[in-house]
PDB file of C-alpha atoms in Angstrom:
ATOM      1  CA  UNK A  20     111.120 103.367 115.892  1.00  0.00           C
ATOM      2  CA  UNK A  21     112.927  99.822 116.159  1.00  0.00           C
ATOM      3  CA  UNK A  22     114.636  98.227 113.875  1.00  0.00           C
ATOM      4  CA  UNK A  23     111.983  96.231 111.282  1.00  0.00           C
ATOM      5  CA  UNK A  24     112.344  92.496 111.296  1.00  0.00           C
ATOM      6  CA  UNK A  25     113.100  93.074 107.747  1.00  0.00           C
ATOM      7  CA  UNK A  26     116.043  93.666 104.847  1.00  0.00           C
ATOM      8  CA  UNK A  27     119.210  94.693 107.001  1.00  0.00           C
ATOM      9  CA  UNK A  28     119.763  98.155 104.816  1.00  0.00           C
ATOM     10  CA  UNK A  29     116.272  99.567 105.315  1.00  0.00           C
ATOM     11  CA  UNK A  30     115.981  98.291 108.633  1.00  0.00           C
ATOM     12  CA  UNK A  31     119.110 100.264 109.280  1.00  0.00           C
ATOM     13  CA  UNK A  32     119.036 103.214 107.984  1.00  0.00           C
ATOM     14  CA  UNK A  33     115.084 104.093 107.564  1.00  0.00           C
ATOM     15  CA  UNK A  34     113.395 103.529 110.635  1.00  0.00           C
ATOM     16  CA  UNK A  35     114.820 105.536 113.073  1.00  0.00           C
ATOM     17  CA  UNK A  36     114.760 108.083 110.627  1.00  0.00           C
ATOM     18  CA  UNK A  37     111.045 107.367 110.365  1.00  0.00           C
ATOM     19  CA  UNK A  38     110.721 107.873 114.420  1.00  0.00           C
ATOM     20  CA  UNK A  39     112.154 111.345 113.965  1.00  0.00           C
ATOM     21  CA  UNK A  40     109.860 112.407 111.781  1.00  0.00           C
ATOM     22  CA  UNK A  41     107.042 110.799 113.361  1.00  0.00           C
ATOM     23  CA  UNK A  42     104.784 107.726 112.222  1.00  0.00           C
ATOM     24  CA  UNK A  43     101.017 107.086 112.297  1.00  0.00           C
ATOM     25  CA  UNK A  44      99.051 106.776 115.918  1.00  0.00           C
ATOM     26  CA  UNK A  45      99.956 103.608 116.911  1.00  0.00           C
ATOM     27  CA  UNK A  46      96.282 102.107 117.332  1.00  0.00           C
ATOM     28  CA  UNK A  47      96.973  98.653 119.362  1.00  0.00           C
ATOM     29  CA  UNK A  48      93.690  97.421 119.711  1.00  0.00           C
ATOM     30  CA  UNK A  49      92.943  97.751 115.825  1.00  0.00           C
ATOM     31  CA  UNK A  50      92.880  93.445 115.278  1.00  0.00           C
ATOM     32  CA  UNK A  51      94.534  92.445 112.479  1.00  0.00           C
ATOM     33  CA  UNK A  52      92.729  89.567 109.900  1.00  0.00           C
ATOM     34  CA  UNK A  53      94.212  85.842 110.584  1.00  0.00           C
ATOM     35  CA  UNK A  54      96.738  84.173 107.842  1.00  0.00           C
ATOM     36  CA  UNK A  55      94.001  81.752 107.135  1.00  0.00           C
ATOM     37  CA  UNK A  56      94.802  78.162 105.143  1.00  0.00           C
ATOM     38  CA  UNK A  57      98.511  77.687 104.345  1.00  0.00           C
ATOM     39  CA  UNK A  58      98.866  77.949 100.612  1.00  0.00           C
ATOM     40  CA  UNK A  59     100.421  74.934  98.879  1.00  0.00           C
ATOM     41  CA  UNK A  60     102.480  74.384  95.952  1.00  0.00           C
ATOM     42  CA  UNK A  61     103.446  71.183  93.680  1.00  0.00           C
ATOM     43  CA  UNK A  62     107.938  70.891  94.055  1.00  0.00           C
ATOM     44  CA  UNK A  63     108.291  72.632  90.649  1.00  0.00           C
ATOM     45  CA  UNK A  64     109.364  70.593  87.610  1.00  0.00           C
ATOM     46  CA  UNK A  65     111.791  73.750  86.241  1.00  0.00           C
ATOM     47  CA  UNK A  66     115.521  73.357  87.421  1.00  0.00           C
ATOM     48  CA  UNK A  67     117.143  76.179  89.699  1.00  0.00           C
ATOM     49  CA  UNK A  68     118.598  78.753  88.350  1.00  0.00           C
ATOM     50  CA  UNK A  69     122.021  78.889  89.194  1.00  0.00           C
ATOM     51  CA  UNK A  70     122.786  82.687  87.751  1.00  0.00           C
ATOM     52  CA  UNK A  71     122.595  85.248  90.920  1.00  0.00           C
ATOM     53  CA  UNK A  72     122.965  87.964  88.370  1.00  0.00           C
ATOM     54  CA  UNK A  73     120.865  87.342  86.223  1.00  0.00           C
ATOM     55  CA  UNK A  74     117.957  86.378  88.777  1.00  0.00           C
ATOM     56  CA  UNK A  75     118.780  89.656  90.305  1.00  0.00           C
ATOM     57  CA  UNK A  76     118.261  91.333  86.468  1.00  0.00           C
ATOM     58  CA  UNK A  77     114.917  90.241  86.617  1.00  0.00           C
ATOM     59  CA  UNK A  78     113.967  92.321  89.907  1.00  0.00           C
ATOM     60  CA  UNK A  79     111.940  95.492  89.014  1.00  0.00           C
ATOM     61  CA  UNK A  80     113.736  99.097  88.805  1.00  0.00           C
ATOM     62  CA  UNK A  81     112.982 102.670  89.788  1.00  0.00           C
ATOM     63  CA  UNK A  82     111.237 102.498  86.381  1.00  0.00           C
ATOM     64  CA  UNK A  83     108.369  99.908  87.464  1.00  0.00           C
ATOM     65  CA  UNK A  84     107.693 101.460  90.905  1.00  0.00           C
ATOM     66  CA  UNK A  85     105.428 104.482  91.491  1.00  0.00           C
ATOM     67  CA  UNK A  86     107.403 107.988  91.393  1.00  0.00           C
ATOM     68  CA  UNK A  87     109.736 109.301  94.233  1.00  0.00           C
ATOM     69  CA  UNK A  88     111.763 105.855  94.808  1.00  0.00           C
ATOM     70  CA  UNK A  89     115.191 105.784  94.618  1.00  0.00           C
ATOM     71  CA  UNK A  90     117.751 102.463  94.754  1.00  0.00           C
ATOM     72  CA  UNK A  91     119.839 101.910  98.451  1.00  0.00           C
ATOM     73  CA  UNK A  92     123.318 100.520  98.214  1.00  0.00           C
ATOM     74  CA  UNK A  93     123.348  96.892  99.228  1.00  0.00           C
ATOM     75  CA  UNK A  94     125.511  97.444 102.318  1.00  0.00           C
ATOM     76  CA  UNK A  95     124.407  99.114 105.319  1.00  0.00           C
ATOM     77  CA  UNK A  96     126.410 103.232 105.205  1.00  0.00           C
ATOM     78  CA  UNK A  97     129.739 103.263 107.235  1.00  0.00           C
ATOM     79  CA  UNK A  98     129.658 104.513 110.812  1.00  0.00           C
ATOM     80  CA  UNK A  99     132.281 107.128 111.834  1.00  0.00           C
ATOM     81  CA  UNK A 100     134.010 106.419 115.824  1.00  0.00           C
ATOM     82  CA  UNK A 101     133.776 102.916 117.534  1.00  0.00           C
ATOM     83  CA  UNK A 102     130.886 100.730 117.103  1.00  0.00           C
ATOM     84  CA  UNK A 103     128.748 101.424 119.420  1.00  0.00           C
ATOM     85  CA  UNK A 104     126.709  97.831 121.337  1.00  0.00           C
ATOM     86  CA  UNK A 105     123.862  96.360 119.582  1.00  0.00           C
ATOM     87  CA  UNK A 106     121.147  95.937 122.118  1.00  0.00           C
ATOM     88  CA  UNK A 107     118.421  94.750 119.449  1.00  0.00           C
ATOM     89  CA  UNK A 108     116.669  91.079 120.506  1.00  0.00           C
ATOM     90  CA  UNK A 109     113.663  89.513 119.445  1.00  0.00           C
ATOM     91  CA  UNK A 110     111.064  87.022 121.241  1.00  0.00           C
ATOM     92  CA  UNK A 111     110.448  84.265 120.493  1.00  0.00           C
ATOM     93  CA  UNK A 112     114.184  84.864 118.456  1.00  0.00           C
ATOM     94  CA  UNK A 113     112.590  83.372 115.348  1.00  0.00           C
ATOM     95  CA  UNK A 114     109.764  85.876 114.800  1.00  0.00           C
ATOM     96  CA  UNK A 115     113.723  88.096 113.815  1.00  0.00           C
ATOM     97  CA  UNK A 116     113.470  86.128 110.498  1.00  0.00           C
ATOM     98  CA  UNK A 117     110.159  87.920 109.494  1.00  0.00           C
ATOM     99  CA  UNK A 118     110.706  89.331 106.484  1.00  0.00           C
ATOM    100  CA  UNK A 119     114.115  87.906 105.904  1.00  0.00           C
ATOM    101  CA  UNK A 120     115.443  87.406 102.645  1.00  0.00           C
ATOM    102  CA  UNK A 121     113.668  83.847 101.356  1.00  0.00           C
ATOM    103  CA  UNK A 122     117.502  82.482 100.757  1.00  0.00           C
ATOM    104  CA  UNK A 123     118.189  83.259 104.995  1.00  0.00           C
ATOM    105  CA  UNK A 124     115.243  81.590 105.881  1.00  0.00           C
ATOM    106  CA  UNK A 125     115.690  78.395 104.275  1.00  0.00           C
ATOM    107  CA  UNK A 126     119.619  77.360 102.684  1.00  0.00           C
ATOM    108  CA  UNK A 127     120.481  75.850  99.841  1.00  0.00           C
ATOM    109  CA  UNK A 128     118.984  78.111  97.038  1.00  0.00           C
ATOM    110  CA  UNK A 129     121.775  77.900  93.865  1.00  0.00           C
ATOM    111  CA  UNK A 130     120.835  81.336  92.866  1.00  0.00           C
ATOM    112  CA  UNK A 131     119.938  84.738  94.535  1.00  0.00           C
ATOM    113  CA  UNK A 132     119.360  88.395  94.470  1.00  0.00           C
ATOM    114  CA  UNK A 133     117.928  91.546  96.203  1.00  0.00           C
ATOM    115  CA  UNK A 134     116.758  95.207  95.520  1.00  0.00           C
ATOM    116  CA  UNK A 135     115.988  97.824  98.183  1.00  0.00           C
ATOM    117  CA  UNK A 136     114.546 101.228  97.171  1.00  0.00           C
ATOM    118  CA  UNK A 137     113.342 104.174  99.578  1.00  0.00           C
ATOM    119  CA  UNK A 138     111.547 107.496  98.969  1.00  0.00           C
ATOM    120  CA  UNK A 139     112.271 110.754 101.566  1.00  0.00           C
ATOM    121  CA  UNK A 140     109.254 110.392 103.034  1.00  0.00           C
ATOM    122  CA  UNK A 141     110.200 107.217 104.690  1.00  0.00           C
ATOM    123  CA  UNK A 142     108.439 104.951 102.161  1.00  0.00           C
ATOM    124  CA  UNK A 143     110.448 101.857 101.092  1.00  0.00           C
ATOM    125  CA  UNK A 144     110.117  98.703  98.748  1.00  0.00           C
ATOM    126  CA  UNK A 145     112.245  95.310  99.184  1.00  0.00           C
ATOM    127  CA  UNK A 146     112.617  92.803  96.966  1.00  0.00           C
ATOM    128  CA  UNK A 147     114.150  89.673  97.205  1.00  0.00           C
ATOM    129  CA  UNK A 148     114.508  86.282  95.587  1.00  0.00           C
ATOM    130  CA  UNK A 149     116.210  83.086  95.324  1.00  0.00           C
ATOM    131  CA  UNK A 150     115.678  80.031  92.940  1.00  0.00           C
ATOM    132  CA  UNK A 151     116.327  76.422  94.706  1.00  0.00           C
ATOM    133  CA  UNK A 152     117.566  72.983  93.144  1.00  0.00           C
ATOM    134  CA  UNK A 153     115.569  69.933  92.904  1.00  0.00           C
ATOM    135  CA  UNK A 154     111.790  71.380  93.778  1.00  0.00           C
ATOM    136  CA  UNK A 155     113.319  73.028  96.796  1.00  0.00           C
ATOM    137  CA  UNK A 156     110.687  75.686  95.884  1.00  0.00           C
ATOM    138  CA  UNK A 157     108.322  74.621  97.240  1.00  0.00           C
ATOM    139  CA  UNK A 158     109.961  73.810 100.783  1.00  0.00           C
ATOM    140  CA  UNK A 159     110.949  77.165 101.109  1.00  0.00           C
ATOM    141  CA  UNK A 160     107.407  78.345 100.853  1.00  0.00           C
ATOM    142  CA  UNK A 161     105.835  76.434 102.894  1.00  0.00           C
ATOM    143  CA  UNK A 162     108.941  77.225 105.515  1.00  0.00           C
ATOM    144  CA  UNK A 163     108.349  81.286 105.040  1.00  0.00           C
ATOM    145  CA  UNK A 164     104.641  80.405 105.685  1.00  0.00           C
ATOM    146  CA  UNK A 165     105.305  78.356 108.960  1.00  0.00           C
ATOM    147  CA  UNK A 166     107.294  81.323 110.585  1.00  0.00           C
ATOM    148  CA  UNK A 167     104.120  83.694 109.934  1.00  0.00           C
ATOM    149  CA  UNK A 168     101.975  81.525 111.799  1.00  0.00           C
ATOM    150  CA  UNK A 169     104.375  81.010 115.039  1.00  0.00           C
ATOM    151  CA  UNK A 170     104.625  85.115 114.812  1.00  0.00           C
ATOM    152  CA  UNK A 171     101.068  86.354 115.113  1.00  0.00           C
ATOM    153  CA  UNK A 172     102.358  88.550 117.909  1.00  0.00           C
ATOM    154  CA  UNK A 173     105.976  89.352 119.293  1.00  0.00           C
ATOM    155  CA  UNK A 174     108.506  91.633 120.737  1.00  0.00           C
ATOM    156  CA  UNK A 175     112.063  93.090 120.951  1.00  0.00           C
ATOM    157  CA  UNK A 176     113.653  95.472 121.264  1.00  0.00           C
ATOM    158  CA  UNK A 177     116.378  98.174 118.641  1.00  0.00           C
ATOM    159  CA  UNK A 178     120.073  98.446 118.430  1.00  0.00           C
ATOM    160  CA  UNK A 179     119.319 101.188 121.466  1.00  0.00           C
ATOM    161  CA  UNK A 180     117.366  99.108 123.520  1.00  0.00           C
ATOM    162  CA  UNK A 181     114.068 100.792 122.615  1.00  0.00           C
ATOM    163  CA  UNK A 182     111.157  98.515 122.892  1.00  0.00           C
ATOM    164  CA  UNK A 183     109.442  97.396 119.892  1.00  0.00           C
ATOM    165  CA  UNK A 184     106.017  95.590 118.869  1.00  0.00           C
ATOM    166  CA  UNK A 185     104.759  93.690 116.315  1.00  0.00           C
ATOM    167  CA  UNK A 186     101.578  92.302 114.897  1.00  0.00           C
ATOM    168  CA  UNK A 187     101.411  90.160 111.915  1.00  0.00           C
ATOM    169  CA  UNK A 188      98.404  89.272 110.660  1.00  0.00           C
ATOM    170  CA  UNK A 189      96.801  88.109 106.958  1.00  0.00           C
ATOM    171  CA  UNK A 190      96.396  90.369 104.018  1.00  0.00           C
ATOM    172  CA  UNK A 191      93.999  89.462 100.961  1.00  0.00           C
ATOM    173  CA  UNK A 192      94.819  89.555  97.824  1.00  0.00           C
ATOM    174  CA  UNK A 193      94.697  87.929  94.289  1.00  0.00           C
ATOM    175  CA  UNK A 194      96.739  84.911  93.683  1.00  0.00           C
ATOM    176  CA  UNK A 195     100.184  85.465  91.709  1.00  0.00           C
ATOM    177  CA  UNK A 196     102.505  83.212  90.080  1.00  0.00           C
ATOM    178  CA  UNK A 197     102.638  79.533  90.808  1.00  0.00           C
ATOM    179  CA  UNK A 198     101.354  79.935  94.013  1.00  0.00           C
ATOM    180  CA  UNK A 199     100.964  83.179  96.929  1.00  0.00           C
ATOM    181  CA  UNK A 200     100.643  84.149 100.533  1.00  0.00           C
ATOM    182  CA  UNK A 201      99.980  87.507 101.689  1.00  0.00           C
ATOM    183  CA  UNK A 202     100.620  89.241 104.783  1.00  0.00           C
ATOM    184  CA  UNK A 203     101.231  92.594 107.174  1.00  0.00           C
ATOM    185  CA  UNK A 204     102.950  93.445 109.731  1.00  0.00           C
ATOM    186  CA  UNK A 205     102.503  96.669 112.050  1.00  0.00           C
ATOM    187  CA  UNK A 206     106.352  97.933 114.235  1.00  0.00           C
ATOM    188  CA  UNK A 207     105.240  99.863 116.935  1.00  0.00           C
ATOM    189  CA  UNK A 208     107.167 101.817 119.379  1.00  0.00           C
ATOM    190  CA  UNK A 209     107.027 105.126 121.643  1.00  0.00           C
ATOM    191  CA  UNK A 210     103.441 105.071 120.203  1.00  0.00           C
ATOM    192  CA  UNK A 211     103.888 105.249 116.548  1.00  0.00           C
ATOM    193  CA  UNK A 212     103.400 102.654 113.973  1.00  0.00           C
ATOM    194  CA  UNK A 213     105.324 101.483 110.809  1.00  0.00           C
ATOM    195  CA  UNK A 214     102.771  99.351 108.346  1.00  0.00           C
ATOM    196  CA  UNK A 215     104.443  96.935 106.029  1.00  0.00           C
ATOM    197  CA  UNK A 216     102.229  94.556 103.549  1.00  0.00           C
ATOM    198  CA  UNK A 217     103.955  92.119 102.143  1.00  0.00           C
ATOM    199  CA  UNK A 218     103.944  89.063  99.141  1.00  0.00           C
ATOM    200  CA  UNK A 219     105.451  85.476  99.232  1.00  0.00           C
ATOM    201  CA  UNK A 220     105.432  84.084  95.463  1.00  0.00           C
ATOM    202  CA  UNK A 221     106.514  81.034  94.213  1.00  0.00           C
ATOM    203  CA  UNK A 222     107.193  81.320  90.341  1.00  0.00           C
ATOM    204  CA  UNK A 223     108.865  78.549  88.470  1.00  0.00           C
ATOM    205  CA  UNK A 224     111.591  77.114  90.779  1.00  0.00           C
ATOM    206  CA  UNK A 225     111.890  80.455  92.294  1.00  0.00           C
ATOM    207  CA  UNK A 226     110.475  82.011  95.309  1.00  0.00           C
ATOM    208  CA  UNK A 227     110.274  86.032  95.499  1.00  0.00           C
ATOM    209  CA  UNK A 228     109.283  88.574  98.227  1.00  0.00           C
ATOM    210  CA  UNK A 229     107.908  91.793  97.857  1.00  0.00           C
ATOM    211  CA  UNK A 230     107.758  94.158 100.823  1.00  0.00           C
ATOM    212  CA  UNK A 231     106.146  97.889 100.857  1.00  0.00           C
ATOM    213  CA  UNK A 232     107.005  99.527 103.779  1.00  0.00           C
ATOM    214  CA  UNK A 233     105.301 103.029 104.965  1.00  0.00           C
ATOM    215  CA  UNK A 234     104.436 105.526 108.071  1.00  0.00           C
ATOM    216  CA  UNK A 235     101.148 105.496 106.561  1.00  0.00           C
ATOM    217  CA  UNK A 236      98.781 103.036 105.765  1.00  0.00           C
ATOM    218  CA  UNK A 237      99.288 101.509 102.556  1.00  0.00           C
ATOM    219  CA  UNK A 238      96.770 100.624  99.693  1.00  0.00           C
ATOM    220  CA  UNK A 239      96.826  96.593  98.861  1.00  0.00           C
ATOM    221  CA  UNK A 240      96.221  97.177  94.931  1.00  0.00           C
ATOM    222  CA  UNK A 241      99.701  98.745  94.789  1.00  0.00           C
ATOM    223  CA  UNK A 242     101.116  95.957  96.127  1.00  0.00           C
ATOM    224  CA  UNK A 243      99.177  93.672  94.213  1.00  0.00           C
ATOM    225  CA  UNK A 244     100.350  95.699  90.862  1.00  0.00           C
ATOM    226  CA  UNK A 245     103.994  95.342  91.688  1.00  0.00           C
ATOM    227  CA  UNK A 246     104.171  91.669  92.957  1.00  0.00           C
ATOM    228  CA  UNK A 247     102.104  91.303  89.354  1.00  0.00           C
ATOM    229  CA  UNK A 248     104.933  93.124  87.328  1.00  0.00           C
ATOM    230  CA  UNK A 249     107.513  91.313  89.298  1.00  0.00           C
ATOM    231  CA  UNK A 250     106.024  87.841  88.781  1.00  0.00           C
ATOM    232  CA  UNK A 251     105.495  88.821  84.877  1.00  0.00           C
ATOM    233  CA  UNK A 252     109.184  89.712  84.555  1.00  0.00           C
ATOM    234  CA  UNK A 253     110.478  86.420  86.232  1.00  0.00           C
ATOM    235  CA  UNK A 254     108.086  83.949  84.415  1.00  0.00           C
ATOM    236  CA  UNK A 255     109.549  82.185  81.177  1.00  0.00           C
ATOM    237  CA  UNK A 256     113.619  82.508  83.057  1.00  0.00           C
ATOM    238  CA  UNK A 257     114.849  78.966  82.756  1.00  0.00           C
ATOM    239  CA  UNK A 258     117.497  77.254  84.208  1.00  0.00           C
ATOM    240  CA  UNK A 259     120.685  75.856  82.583  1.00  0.00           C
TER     241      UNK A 259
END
């Protein structure tokens, strides 16, 4: 499998292990549901939070997700020899910033943090957020949003060379926070599929993604339940 379009650790580390064990049937005629009406948000009155570790204290833990997940280190695991060339590409280049940390899709956020956890059956959960100055929250949300919509369909290829496809499409579910947009996103390659489902929430001056990433299709209430927990948990942090 390619390399996900996604947090650099996972994407790393997890997905070619996921093409060695074997995905689900790729199914490439399977249409995915459109993004629908771009979700809007008021700037946000509440200051940003300038505290990276303490907005990172706020992500959920091993305790909040369901059982088998363990935390990654933030860096990607050393490499013994040379480094070997990096073949990966993506068209149209931007569609590479789908599921980006919020903070690396737009700059300026005063405060930010990130969370990556993984199971050994290939399952994995990313979380990441960053709080922005000045009602900057709302910018970056609407930004996140616009790259979904120019990325409906695109291409690339891994670190190897090895060609990869991807399909975004819409995802409903249940408001959260200040404001929400959902989406998925199915990584195909050598005929197996990676599904990821994904949330975009803006809470207070902060805006925080939640990624579940599988081999297997995923059920949209557990997302739902752990964007909830996380939205709970950051709600009621105030600035400085």
């Amino acid at each position: 499998m390619g390399r996900l379009s996604r947090g650099p650790l996972v994407a790393a580390v997890a997905v070619p292990a996921v093409l060695a064990a074997g995905c689900g049937s790729a199914h490439h005629g399977d249409a995915l549901p459109g993004l629908g009406t771009a979700v809007t948000v008021a700037p946000p009155a509440a200051p940003g939070l300038t505290d990276s570790v303490a907005l990172r204290a706020k992500l959920l833990t091993t305790a909040d997700l369901p059982p088998g997940y363990t935390q990654l280190e933030d860096g990607p695991p050393a490499k013994d020899g040379p480094a070997q060339p990096d073949h990966s590409r993506t068209e149209p280049a931007a569609c590479a910033r789908v599921l980006a940390p919020v903070a690396d899709q737009l700059p300026g956020a005063s405060a930010r943090g990130a969370v990556h956890y993984a199971t050994p059956d290939f399952d994995s959960i990313d979380i990441d957020v960053a709080s922005y100055p000045n009602g900057g929250a709302a910018q970056a949300f609407s930004v996140v949003q616009s790259l979904l919509r120019d990325c409906g369909s695109y291409d690339g290829t891994d670190a190897d060379g090895t060609a990869v496809h991807y399909r975004l499409g819409g995802l409903a579910q249940p408001a959260t926070g200040d404001a929400s947009a959902s989406f998925q996103v199915r990584t195909t390659s050598g005929g197996m599929t990676l599904y990821s489902v994904a949330t975009v929430a803006v809470v207070g001056s902060s805006v925080v993604q939640l990624a579940d990433t599988s081999p297997k299709a995923i059920d949209p209430a557990v997302l739902h339940d752990l964007v909830g927990k996380q939205a709970s948990r950051l709600q009621g942090l105030t600035g400085p």
